[in-house]
XYZ file of C-alpha atoms in Angstrom:
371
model
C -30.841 -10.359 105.256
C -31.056 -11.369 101.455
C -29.715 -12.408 98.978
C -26.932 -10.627 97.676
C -26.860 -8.273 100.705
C -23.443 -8.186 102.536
C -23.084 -6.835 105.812
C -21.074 -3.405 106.097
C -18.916 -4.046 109.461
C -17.180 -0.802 109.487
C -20.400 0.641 111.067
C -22.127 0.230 113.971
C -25.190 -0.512 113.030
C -26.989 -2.720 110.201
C -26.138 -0.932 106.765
C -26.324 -3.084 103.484
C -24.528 -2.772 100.312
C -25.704 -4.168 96.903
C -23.656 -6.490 94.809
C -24.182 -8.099 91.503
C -24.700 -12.358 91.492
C -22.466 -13.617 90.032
C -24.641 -16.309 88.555
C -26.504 -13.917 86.050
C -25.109 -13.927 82.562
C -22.673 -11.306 81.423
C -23.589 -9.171 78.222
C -21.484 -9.459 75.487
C -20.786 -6.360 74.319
C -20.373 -7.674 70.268
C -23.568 -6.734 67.940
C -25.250 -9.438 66.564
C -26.986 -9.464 62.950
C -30.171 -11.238 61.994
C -29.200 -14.349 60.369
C -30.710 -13.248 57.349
C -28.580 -10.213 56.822
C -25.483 -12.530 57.382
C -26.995 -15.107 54.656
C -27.372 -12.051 52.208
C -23.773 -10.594 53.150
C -21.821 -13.737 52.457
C -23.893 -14.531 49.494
C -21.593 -11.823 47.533
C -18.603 -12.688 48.328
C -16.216 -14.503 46.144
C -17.010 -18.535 46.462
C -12.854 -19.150 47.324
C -13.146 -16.433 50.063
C -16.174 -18.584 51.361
C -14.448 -21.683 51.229
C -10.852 -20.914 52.350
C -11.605 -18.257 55.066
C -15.486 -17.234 55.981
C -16.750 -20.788 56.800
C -14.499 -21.319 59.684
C -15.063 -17.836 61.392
C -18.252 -19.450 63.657
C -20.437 -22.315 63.337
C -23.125 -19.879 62.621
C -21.160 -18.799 59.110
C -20.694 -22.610 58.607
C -23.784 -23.653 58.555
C -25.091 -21.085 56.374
C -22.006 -21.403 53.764
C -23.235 -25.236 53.617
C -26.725 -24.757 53.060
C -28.180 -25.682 49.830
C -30.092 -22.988 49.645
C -26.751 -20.718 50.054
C -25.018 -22.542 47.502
C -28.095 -22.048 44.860
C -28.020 -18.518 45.872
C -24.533 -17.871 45.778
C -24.902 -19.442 41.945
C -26.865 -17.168 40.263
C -24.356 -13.644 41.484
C -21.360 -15.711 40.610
C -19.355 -13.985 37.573
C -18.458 -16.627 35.098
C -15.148 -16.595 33.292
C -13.424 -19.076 31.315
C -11.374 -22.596 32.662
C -9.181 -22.359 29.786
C -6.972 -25.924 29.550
C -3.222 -25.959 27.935
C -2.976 -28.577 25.512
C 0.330 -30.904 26.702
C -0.169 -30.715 30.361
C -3.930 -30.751 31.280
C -3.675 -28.009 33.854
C -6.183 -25.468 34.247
C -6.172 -21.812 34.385
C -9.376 -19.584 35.314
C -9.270 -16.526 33.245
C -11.491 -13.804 34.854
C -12.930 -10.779 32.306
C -12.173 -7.288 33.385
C -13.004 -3.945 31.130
C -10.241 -4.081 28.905
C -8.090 -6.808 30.271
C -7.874 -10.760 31.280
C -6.312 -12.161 34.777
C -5.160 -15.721 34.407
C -4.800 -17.870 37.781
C -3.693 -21.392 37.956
C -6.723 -23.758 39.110
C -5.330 -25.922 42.090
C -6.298 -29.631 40.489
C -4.759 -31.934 39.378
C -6.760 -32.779 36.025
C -5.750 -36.212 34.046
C -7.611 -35.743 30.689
C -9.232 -32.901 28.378
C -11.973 -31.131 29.821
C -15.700 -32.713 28.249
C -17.381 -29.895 30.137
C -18.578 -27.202 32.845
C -22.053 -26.874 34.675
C -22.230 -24.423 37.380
C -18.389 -24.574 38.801
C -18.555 -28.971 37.921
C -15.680 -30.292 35.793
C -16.296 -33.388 33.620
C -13.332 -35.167 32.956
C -12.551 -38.854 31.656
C -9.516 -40.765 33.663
C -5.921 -40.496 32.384
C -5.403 -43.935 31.032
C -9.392 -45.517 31.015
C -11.751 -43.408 28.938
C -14.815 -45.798 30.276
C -13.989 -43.909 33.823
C -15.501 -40.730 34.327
C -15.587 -38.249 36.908
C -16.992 -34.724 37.941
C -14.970 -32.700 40.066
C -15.668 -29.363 41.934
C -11.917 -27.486 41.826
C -12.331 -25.230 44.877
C -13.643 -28.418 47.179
C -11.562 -30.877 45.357
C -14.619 -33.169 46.038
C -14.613 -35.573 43.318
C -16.866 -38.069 42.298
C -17.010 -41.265 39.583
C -19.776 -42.134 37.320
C -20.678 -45.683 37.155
C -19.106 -47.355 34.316
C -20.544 -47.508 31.259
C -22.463 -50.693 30.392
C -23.959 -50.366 27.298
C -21.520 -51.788 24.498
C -20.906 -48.660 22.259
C -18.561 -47.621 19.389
C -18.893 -43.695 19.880
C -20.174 -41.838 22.694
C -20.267 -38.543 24.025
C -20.834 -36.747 27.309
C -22.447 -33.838 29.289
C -23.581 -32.398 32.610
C -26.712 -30.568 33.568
C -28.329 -30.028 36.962
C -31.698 -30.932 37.947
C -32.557 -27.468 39.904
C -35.219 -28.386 42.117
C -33.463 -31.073 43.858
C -29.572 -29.651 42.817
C -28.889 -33.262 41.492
C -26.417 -33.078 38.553
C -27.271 -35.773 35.993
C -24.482 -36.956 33.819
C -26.056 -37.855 30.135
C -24.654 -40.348 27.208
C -25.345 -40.282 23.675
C -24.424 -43.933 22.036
C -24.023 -46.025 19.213
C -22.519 -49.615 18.352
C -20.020 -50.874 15.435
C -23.494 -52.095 13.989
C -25.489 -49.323 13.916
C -26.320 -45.902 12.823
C -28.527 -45.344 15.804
C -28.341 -43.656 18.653
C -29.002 -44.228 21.708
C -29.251 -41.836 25.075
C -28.738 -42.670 29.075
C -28.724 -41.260 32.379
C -27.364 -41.091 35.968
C -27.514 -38.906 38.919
C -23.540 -37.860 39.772
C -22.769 -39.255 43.411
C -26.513 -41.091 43.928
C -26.959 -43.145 41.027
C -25.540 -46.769 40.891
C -26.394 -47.792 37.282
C -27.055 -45.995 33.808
C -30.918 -45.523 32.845
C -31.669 -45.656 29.396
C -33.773 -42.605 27.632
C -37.149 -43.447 25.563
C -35.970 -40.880 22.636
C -38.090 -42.660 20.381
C -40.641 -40.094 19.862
C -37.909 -37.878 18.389
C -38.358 -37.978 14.100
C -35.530 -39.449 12.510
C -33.530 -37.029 11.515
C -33.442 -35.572 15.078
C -31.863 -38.628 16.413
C -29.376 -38.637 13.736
C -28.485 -35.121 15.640
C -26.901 -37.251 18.538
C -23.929 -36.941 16.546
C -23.388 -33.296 16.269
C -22.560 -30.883 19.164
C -23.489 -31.682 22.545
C -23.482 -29.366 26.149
C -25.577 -27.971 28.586
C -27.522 -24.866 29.665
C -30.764 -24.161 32.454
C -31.603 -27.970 32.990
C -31.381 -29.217 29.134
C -28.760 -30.834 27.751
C -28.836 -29.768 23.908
C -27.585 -31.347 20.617
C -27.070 -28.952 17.835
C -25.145 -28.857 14.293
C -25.121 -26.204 11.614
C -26.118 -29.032 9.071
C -29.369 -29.776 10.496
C -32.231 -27.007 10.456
C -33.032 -28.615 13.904
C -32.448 -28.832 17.601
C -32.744 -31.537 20.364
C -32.907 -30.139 24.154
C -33.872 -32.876 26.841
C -35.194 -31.823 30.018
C -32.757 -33.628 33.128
C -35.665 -33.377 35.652
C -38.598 -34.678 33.764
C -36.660 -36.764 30.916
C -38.546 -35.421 28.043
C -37.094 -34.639 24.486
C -37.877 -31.713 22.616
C -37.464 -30.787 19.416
C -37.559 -27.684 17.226
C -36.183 -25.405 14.217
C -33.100 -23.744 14.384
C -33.420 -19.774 14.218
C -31.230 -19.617 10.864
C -30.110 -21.924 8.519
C -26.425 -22.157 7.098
C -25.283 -21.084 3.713
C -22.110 -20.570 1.578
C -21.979 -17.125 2.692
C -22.385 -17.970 6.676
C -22.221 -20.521 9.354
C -23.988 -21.494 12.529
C -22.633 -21.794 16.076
C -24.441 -22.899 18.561
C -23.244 -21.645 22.299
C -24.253 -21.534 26.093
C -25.205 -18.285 27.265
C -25.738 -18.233 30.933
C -28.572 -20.408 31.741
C -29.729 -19.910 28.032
C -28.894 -21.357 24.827
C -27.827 -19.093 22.206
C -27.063 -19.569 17.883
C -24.391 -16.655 16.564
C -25.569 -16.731 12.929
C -21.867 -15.494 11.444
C -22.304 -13.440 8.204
C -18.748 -13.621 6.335
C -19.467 -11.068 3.723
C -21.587 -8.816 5.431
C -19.466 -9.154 8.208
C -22.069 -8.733 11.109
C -22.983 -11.775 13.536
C -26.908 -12.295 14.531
C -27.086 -13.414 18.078
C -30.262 -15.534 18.768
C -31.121 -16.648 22.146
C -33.421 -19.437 23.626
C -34.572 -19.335 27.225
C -36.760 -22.360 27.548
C -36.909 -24.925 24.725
C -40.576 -25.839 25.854
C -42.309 -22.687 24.242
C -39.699 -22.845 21.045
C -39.163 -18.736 21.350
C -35.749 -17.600 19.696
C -35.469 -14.041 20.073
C -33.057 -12.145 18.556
C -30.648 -10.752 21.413
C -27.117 -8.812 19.132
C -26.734 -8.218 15.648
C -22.138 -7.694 16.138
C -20.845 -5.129 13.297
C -17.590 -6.936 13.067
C -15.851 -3.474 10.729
C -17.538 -1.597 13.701
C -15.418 -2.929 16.783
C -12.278 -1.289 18.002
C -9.551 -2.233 17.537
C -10.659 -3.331 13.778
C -10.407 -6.730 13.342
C -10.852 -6.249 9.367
C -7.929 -8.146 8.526
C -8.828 -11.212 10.535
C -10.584 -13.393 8.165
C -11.233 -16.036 10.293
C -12.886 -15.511 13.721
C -15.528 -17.641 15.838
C -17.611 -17.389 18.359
C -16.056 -19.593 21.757
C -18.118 -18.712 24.963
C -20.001 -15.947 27.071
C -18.604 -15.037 29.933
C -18.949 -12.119 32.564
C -22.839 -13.350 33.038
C -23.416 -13.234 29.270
C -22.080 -9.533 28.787
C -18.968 -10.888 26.762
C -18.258 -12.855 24.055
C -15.253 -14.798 23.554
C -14.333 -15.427 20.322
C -11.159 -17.219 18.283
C -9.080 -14.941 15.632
C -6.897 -15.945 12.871
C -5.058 -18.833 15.165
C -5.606 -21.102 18.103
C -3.738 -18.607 20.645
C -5.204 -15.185 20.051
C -8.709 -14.540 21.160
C -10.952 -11.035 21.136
C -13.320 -10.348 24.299
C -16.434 -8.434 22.840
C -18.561 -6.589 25.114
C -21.986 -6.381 23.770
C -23.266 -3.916 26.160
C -20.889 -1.187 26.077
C -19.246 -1.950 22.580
C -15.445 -2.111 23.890
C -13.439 -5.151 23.239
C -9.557 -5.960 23.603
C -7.488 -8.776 21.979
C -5.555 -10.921 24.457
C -3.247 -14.168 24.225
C -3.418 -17.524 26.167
C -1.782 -19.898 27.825
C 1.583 -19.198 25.890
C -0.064 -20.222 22.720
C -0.684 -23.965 24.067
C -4.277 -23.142 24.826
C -6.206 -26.796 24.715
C -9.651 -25.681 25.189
C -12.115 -23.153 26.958
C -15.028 -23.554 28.788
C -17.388 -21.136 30.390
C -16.831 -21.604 34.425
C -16.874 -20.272 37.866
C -15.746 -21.309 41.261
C -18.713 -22.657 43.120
C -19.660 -24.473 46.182
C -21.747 -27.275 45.006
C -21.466 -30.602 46.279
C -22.467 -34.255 45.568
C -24.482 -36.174 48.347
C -21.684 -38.288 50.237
């Protein structure tokens, strides 16, 4: 007799009956996917969906939500909006851009100071009560991480946040200057790595370009840019290689218009605003190494519905929806218009009960700093 042969005793002589083993594996009858397919599934999904539910449906799901090459992935479909900040309190709200309307939703953090700035779902923020303590802060993981303090004695300084893409290392950069001097200075440090502040050679830059330290300061692609409609120049340093740049501004401003620079996406871009002719020239900068503005918009301000004739005072804020919308001020601090320049439509909205702090181009993300 063998194995898995059983004996029938009923009859009289030797008859044999086949039964399964019960050591062989049972089939599940649940399809599986290609890990792949899974990867480029999840990779659309909203990143608080991710966070909150997907990642705990099978260590499979897990390990892909927590990959780094996920997380870069899941960047570049995410839909930016704006973290718009009321002005007593320091909470948050995340405005998200539809057609014709706005959705404001609380952001779930607890932030102690005004918002310096965004990169790629990062908050930088400067403690409540010590403005020599620093921190960057992903809202959806709560992870949040400190800067080293600041060593170098300074009278003014100023902050931003770019990442480092081929590594994902966010570097947190300082402009500086003392009570003696005119000069400033510029340092480094890697966000949740570093342990002390590196110092930038910027003197290669001419002089008036370091005088540019002063003006406007944020991020976009890698570079960390310094730009002010009273110089006919701009600064952009490189995070990853630590190399300055310098070149012309696209426009230069006059008595009849006035230069703002803003982040588009992972480009930079300068809305040249026209008051008389009432039209808005959108230039845009992908890579400061090759110096190429190219003209992107020209905005027909009497042209938009609803006419915003009357308002005489308007500015440019942010792009959101991927760079499809512009966000810009009207008339007073808490009434904005959201200008698509694709399709042409744009709608007038209201924020924060009219205690609107600031606004910053944002969206939930699932970076993280090395632990």
């Amino acid at each position: 007799m063998t194995a898995g042969e059983v004996p029938n005793e009923r009859v009289g002589r030797a008859k044999c009956k086949l039964v399964y083993c019960s050591n062989k594996k049972k089939r599940s009858n649940t399809p599986s996917l290609p890990e792949e397919i899974i990867f480029y599934i999840l990779v659309w999904l909203p990143a608080d969906i991710l966070y909150n539910s997907m990642r705990y449906v099978c260590r499979q799901w897990y390990k892909i939500i927590r990959d780094p090459l996920f997380v870069k992935e899941h960047l570049l479909r995410s839909t930016t909006g704006l973290l718009i900040q009321e002005h007593s309190s320091c909470a948050a709200q995340f405005g998200k851009f539809g057609e014709m309307n706005t959705t404001e939703t609380k952001v779930n953090f607890n932030f102690p100071n005004e918002l310096l700035a965004t990169c790629d779902g990062l908050v930088l923020f400067m403690d409540g009560y010590d403005d020599k303590e620093v921190y960057a802060a992903n809202p959806l993981t709560k992870q949040r991480v400190a800067a080293p303090r600041f060593c170098f004695p300074s009278f003014h300084f100023d902050l931003s946040l770019a990442c480092a893409y081929s590594t994902m290392e966010y570097k947190l950069v300082c402009t500086y200057r003392s009570k003696k001097s005119e000069v400033y200075h510029c340092a480094m440090v890697t966000m949740g790595k570093g342990y002390a502040w590196k110092p930038l050679n910027c003197q290669k830059l001419s002089d008036p370009c370091r005088q540019i330290f002063r003006g406007y300061m944020f991020s976009a692609g890698g570079f960390i840019y310094w730009a002010n409609d009273s110089f006919p120049c701009v600064v952009a340093l490189d995070v990853e290689s630590e190399v300055f740049y310098e070149f012309p501004s696209p426009a230069f401003g006059t008595e009849d218009s006035t230069i703002y620079y803003v982040r588009k996406g992972k480009s930079m871009s300068c809305v040249v605003v026209h008051y008389y002719k009432r039209t808005w020239d959108v230039w845009v900068l992908s890579d400061p190494r090759s110096h190429g503005w190219r003209k992107l918009h020209e905005i027909d301000l009497d042209a938009q519905k609803p006419r915003i004739r009357r308002w005489r005072v308007i500015w440019p804020i942010a792009w959101v929806s991927n760079g499809d919308v512009l966000v810009s001020g009207i008339g007073c601090k808490s009434r904005y218009i959201a200008m698509n320049v694709k399709t042409g439509k744009n709608f007038t909205f209201n924020s924060m009960e009219h205690y609107c702090g600031g606004m910053h181009e944002f969206a939930y993300s699932l970076v993280s700093f090395p632990v």
